[in-house]
Amino acid sequence: MVVITCVIVFPWMFTLWMSLFDWKIGSKATFAGLGNYADLLTNARFLESIAHTLVFTTLAVLAPLVLGTAAALVFNQQFAWRGFWRGAFVLPMMATPVAIALVWVMMFHPQQGVLNYLLSLVGIGPSEWVYSPKLAILCLVMVDVWQWTPLVMLIVLGGLASLPTDPFEAAYMEGASRWQTFRYVTRPLLMPFILVAAVVRLIDALKTFDTIYVITQGGPGTSSETINIYLYLQAFSFYQIGKSSAVVVVFFVLVVALSMLLFWLRERSKYYE
């Protein structure tokens, strides 16, 4: 309890207290009440960062869920070198996000990047990738999906290994096709595990900072600026301690609300209910 109080409870309460003050490093803190929160509601840049965060999070959760579940179904089958291919598939999640981001920065380079070279081999013109305001978020999602789809695969694969065999035997006896077995047996039984993976990915995607900061730093302009990047700039570039603390509180409420929604969906999806 002492450790929890020191590293979680006190910092959180202190952040909540700081959010009530108009406080910039080097100047005197003045009580502002809910003024910082009111300013956020009318701050176009902050509202834009929320939109970017929701778009990034939605895509970075849904895509790995679909691809990871499909990969788990494949790797659950018996075939030659299955162990080797499983190990190769999970390699991206073993590297540090900053190292991965630096590699992708080189791949995204408009003139010297390997991605544009590969496009030229099939007759497609070069793309600006993360240097385009319209593509920056999608490129960041692609990096995140590439790294974390294996995590979803491992969670779903563990779920497949723990499923009861009786429903599958009954489906086989009734002459159900593979698609019917997946739709009416496998998918409902897997849903609790898929939603666990969704919760893990949701929290991870919402707090993604290192990859985005290394690749785009929120650019071009503010086209890929998420709440984390906005928070970092307010706290450590503009030294707005009170306003950045208010952003932390709002962000925390957002994470808790979305996580509770997914946990509620998980409880409703349990097959024994």
Short mmCIF file of C-alpha atoms in Angstrom, two decimals:
data_model
loop_
_atom_site.label_atom_id
_atom_site.label_comp_id
_atom_site.label_asym_id
_atom_site.label_seq_id
_atom_site.Cartn_x
_atom_site.Cartn_y
_atom_site.Cartn_z
CA MET A 1 0.00 0.00 0.00
CA VAL A 2 2.88 2.37 0.74
CA VAL A 3 4.44 1.68 -2.67
CA ILE A 4 1.10 2.08 -4.46
CA THR A 5 0.48 5.36 -2.63
CA CYS A 6 3.91 6.71 -3.54
CA VAL A 7 4.00 5.74 -7.22
CA ILE A 8 0.31 5.88 -8.21
CA VAL A 9 -2.05 7.56 -5.75
CA PHE A 10 0.05 10.61 -4.82
CA PRO A 11 1.17 11.45 -8.41
CA TRP A 12 -2.41 11.13 -9.60
CA MET A 13 -3.81 13.34 -6.85
CA PHE A 14 -1.01 15.87 -7.37
CA THR A 15 -1.75 15.95 -11.12
CA LEU A 16 -5.44 16.53 -10.37
CA TRP A 17 -4.48 19.36 -8.01
CA MET A 18 -2.13 20.97 -10.57
CA SER A 19 -4.86 20.89 -13.21
CA LEU A 20 -6.80 23.44 -11.15
CA PHE A 21 -4.05 26.06 -11.44
CA ASP A 22 -2.82 28.37 -14.19
CA TRP A 23 0.80 27.41 -13.75
CA LYS A 24 3.78 27.81 -16.03
CA ILE A 25 7.29 26.86 -14.97
CA GLY A 26 9.11 29.96 -13.80
CA SER A 27 5.97 31.86 -12.86
CA LYS A 28 3.65 31.87 -9.87
CA ALA A 29 0.75 29.41 -9.85
CA THR A 30 -2.69 31.03 -9.64
CA PHE A 31 -5.88 29.14 -8.90
CA ALA A 32 -8.01 28.71 -12.02
CA GLY A 33 -10.61 26.19 -10.89
CA LEU A 34 -12.03 24.45 -13.91
CA GLY A 35 -10.63 27.11 -16.24
CA ASN A 36 -8.05 24.79 -17.78
CA TYR A 37 -10.77 22.27 -18.64
CA ALA A 38 -12.97 25.00 -20.11
CA ASP A 39 -10.07 26.15 -22.28
CA LEU A 40 -9.58 22.62 -23.59
CA LEU A 41 -13.19 22.49 -24.76
CA THR A 42 -12.57 25.50 -27.02
CA ASN A 43 -9.00 24.64 -28.01
CA ALA A 44 -9.13 23.63 -31.68
CA ARG A 45 -5.69 22.01 -31.58
CA PHE A 46 -6.60 19.86 -28.58
CA LEU A 47 -9.91 18.79 -30.13
CA GLU A 48 -8.04 17.94 -33.33
CA SER A 49 -5.59 15.80 -31.33
CA ILE A 50 -8.54 13.88 -29.84
CA ALA A 51 -9.87 13.19 -33.33
CA HIS A 52 -6.42 12.00 -34.47
CA THR A 53 -6.15 9.79 -31.38
CA LEU A 54 -9.54 8.18 -31.97
CA VAL A 55 -8.81 7.54 -35.66
CA PHE A 56 -5.38 6.08 -34.90
CA THR A 57 -6.71 3.96 -32.03
CA THR A 58 -9.69 2.62 -33.96
CA LEU A 59 -7.57 1.50 -36.90
CA ALA A 60 -4.71 0.26 -34.69
CA VAL A 61 -7.15 -1.93 -32.74
CA LEU A 62 -9.45 -3.27 -35.47
CA ALA A 63 -6.74 -4.16 -38.01
CA PRO A 64 -4.61 -6.26 -35.60
CA LEU A 65 -7.77 -7.98 -34.29
CA VAL A 66 -8.74 -9.11 -37.79
CA LEU A 67 -5.23 -9.98 -38.96
CA GLY A 68 -4.17 -11.51 -35.63
CA THR A 69 -7.27 -13.70 -35.44
CA ALA A 70 -6.73 -14.86 -39.02
CA ALA A 71 -3.07 -15.62 -38.25
CA ALA A 72 -4.05 -17.55 -35.11
CA LEU A 73 -6.47 -19.70 -37.11
CA VAL A 74 -3.69 -20.44 -39.61
CA PHE A 75 -1.04 -21.22 -37.00
CA ASN A 76 -3.50 -23.44 -35.12
CA GLN A 77 -3.40 -25.85 -38.06
CA GLN A 78 -0.80 -28.58 -38.50
CA PHE A 79 1.75 -27.92 -41.26
CA ALA A 80 5.48 -28.24 -41.86
CA TRP A 81 7.78 -25.80 -40.05
CA ARG A 82 4.88 -24.41 -38.04
CA GLY A 83 7.07 -23.61 -35.04
CA PHE A 84 9.58 -21.74 -37.19
CA TRP A 85 6.91 -19.62 -38.88
CA ARG A 86 5.27 -18.86 -35.53
CA GLY A 87 8.59 -17.61 -34.21
CA ALA A 88 9.22 -15.52 -37.33
CA PHE A 89 5.75 -14.00 -37.09
CA VAL A 90 6.25 -12.70 -33.54
CA LEU A 91 9.67 -11.14 -34.21
CA PRO A 92 8.32 -7.57 -34.81
CA MET A 93 6.95 -7.31 -31.28
CA MET A 94 10.33 -8.27 -29.81
CA ALA A 95 12.08 -5.10 -31.02
CA THR A 96 11.94 -1.77 -29.21
CA PRO A 97 9.45 0.75 -30.66
CA VAL A 98 12.10 3.44 -31.16
CA ALA A 99 14.35 1.10 -33.17
CA ILE A 100 11.37 0.04 -35.29
CA ALA A 101 10.38 3.67 -35.82
CA LEU A 102 13.87 4.59 -37.03
CA VAL A 103 13.83 1.74 -39.54
CA TRP A 104 10.42 2.81 -40.86
CA VAL A 105 11.60 6.43 -41.11
CA MET A 106 14.22 5.27 -43.60
CA MET A 107 11.67 3.12 -45.43
CA PHE A 108 9.22 6.04 -45.70
CA HIS A 109 11.80 8.42 -47.20
CA PRO A 110 10.32 9.85 -50.44
CA GLN A 111 13.58 9.69 -52.43
CA GLN A 112 15.70 6.98 -50.82
CA GLY A 113 13.10 4.83 -49.07
CA VAL A 114 12.62 1.20 -50.01
CA LEU A 115 8.82 1.51 -50.12
CA ASN A 116 8.84 3.87 -53.09
CA TYR A 117 11.42 1.64 -54.77
CA LEU A 118 9.08 -1.35 -54.38
CA LEU A 119 6.21 0.71 -55.80
CA SER A 120 8.33 1.61 -58.82
CA LEU A 121 8.88 -2.09 -59.53
CA VAL A 122 5.15 -2.54 -60.16
CA GLY A 123 4.74 0.71 -62.08
CA ILE A 124 3.26 2.83 -59.29
CA GLY A 125 4.48 6.37 -58.76
CA PRO A 126 6.23 7.48 -55.54
CA SER A 127 4.25 8.43 -52.45
CA GLU A 128 5.01 11.03 -49.81
CA TRP A 129 4.03 8.61 -47.01
CA VAL A 130 4.41 10.29 -43.60
CA TYR A 131 5.33 13.59 -45.27
CA SER A 132 1.76 13.87 -46.55
CA PRO A 133 -0.86 15.28 -44.13
CA LYS A 134 -3.45 12.92 -45.61
CA LEU A 135 -1.33 9.76 -45.25
CA ALA A 136 0.60 10.41 -42.02
CA ILE A 137 -1.94 8.80 -39.67
CA LEU A 138 -2.42 5.80 -41.98
CA CYS A 139 1.33 5.25 -42.20
CA LEU A 140 1.63 5.35 -38.41
CA VAL A 141 -1.20 2.84 -38.16
CA MET A 142 0.63 0.58 -40.62
CA VAL A 143 3.74 0.59 -38.43
CA ASP A 144 1.71 -0.11 -35.29
CA VAL A 145 -0.25 -2.92 -36.95
CA TRP A 146 2.94 -4.52 -38.25
CA GLN A 147 4.46 -4.54 -34.76
CA TRP A 148 1.50 -5.58 -32.62
CA THR A 149 -0.55 -7.97 -34.75
CA PRO A 150 1.62 -10.85 -33.39
CA LEU A 151 0.48 -10.00 -29.84
CA VAL A 152 -3.16 -10.46 -30.83
CA MET A 153 -2.22 -13.68 -32.59
CA LEU A 154 -0.64 -15.08 -29.41
CA ILE A 155 -3.68 -14.18 -27.27
CA VAL A 156 -6.16 -15.69 -29.73
CA LEU A 157 -3.94 -18.73 -30.29
CA GLY A 158 -3.94 -19.36 -26.55
CA GLY A 159 -7.73 -19.04 -26.61
CA LEU A 160 -7.99 -21.60 -29.42
CA ALA A 161 -5.90 -24.06 -27.42
CA SER A 162 -8.27 -23.78 -24.44
CA LEU A 163 -11.59 -24.16 -26.26
CA PRO A 164 -13.76 -27.20 -25.44
CA THR A 165 -13.84 -29.90 -28.12
CA ASP A 166 -17.48 -31.00 -27.72
CA PRO A 167 -19.04 -28.16 -29.79
CA PHE A 168 -16.65 -28.84 -32.67
CA GLU A 169 -17.38 -32.56 -32.60
CA ALA A 170 -21.10 -31.83 -32.65
CA ALA A 171 -20.66 -29.44 -35.59
CA TYR A 172 -18.69 -32.10 -37.47
CA MET A 173 -21.35 -34.73 -36.80
CA GLU A 174 -24.03 -32.35 -38.09
CA GLY A 175 -22.08 -31.81 -41.31
CA ALA A 176 -21.24 -28.14 -40.77
CA SER A 177 -18.82 -26.58 -43.24
CA ARG A 178 -15.61 -24.87 -42.13
CA TRP A 179 -17.20 -21.45 -42.51
CA GLN A 180 -20.29 -22.49 -40.56
CA THR A 181 -18.11 -23.98 -37.83
CA PHE A 182 -16.11 -20.77 -37.57
CA ARG A 183 -19.18 -18.52 -37.64
CA TYR A 184 -21.40 -20.39 -35.20
CA VAL A 185 -18.87 -22.21 -32.98
CA THR A 186 -15.32 -20.87 -33.12
CA ARG A 187 -16.08 -17.14 -33.25
CA PRO A 188 -18.55 -17.06 -30.31
CA LEU A 189 -16.22 -19.17 -28.17
CA LEU A 190 -13.22 -16.99 -29.08
CA MET A 191 -14.97 -13.67 -28.49
CA PRO A 192 -13.89 -13.29 -24.81
CA PHE A 193 -10.25 -13.79 -25.84
CA ILE A 194 -10.60 -11.41 -28.79
CA LEU A 195 -12.02 -8.74 -26.48
CA VAL A 196 -9.13 -9.24 -24.05
CA ALA A 197 -6.79 -8.62 -26.97
CA ALA A 198 -8.91 -5.58 -27.88
CA VAL A 199 -8.55 -4.13 -24.38
CA VAL A 200 -4.77 -4.65 -24.42
CA ARG A 201 -4.47 -3.10 -27.87
CA LEU A 202 -6.81 -0.24 -26.96
CA ILE A 203 -4.72 0.83 -23.99
CA ASP A 204 -1.49 0.37 -25.97
CA ALA A 205 -2.76 2.34 -28.97
CA LEU A 206 -4.12 5.19 -26.85
CA LYS A 207 -0.81 5.71 -25.09
CA THR A 208 1.41 5.29 -28.16
CA PHE A 209 4.02 8.04 -28.07
CA ASP A 210 7.51 6.85 -28.99
CA THR A 211 6.70 5.58 -32.49
CA ILE A 212 4.71 8.68 -33.43
CA TYR A 213 7.25 11.09 -31.97
CA VAL A 214 10.22 9.47 -33.72
CA ILE A 215 8.51 9.17 -37.12
CA THR A 216 6.48 12.40 -37.43
CA GLN A 217 6.63 14.35 -34.13
CA GLY A 218 2.96 15.09 -34.80
CA GLY A 219 3.57 16.45 -38.30
CA PRO A 220 3.38 17.46 -41.01
CA GLY A 221 2.04 20.48 -39.14
CA THR A 222 -0.37 18.93 -36.65
CA SER A 223 -1.81 16.30 -39.01
CA SER A 224 -0.66 13.36 -36.84
CA GLU A 225 -0.61 15.05 -33.44
CA THR A 226 -2.31 12.76 -30.93
CA ILE A 227 -3.18 13.57 -27.34
CA ASN A 228 0.16 12.18 -26.16
CA ILE A 229 2.14 14.40 -28.52
CA TYR A 230 0.00 17.42 -27.62
CA LEU A 231 0.50 16.67 -23.92
CA TYR A 232 4.26 16.31 -24.33
CA LEU A 233 4.55 19.63 -26.15
CA GLN A 234 2.42 21.48 -23.60
CA ALA A 235 4.40 20.10 -20.66
CA PHE A 236 7.99 19.97 -21.92
CA SER A 237 8.12 22.49 -24.76
CA PHE A 238 5.74 25.22 -23.55
CA TYR A 239 6.07 24.36 -19.81
CA GLN A 240 2.32 24.75 -19.23
CA ILE A 241 2.08 22.55 -16.14
CA GLY A 242 -1.53 23.37 -15.25
CA LYS A 243 -2.91 22.91 -18.77
CA SER A 244 -0.94 19.74 -19.40
CA SER A 245 -2.20 18.29 -16.12
CA ALA A 246 -5.76 18.95 -17.25
CA VAL A 247 -4.98 17.08 -20.48
CA VAL A 248 -3.74 14.13 -18.41
CA VAL A 249 -7.00 14.01 -16.44
CA VAL A 250 -9.13 14.14 -19.59
CA PHE A 251 -6.97 11.47 -21.22
CA PHE A 252 -7.26 9.23 -18.15
CA VAL A 253 -11.05 9.51 -18.18
CA LEU A 254 -11.09 8.63 -21.89
CA VAL A 255 -8.93 5.54 -21.39
CA VAL A 256 -11.00 4.30 -18.44
CA ALA A 257 -14.31 4.84 -20.27
CA LEU A 258 -13.21 2.93 -23.39
CA SER A 259 -11.64 0.14 -21.33
CA MET A 260 -14.77 -0.28 -19.21
CA LEU A 261 -16.86 -0.47 -22.39
CA LEU A 262 -14.72 -3.31 -23.74
CA PHE A 263 -14.75 -5.15 -20.40
CA TRP A 264 -18.55 -4.89 -20.37
CA LEU A 265 -18.69 -6.32 -23.88
CA ARG A 266 -16.37 -9.13 -22.81
CA GLU A 267 -18.62 -10.12 -19.92
CA ARG A 268 -21.61 -10.23 -22.26
CA SER A 269 -19.74 -12.36 -24.78
CA LYS A 270 -18.77 -15.25 -22.49
CA TYR A 271 -20.02 -18.46 -24.04
CA TYR A 272 -21.28 -19.94 -20.79
CA GLU A 273 -23.75 -17.08 -20.41
#
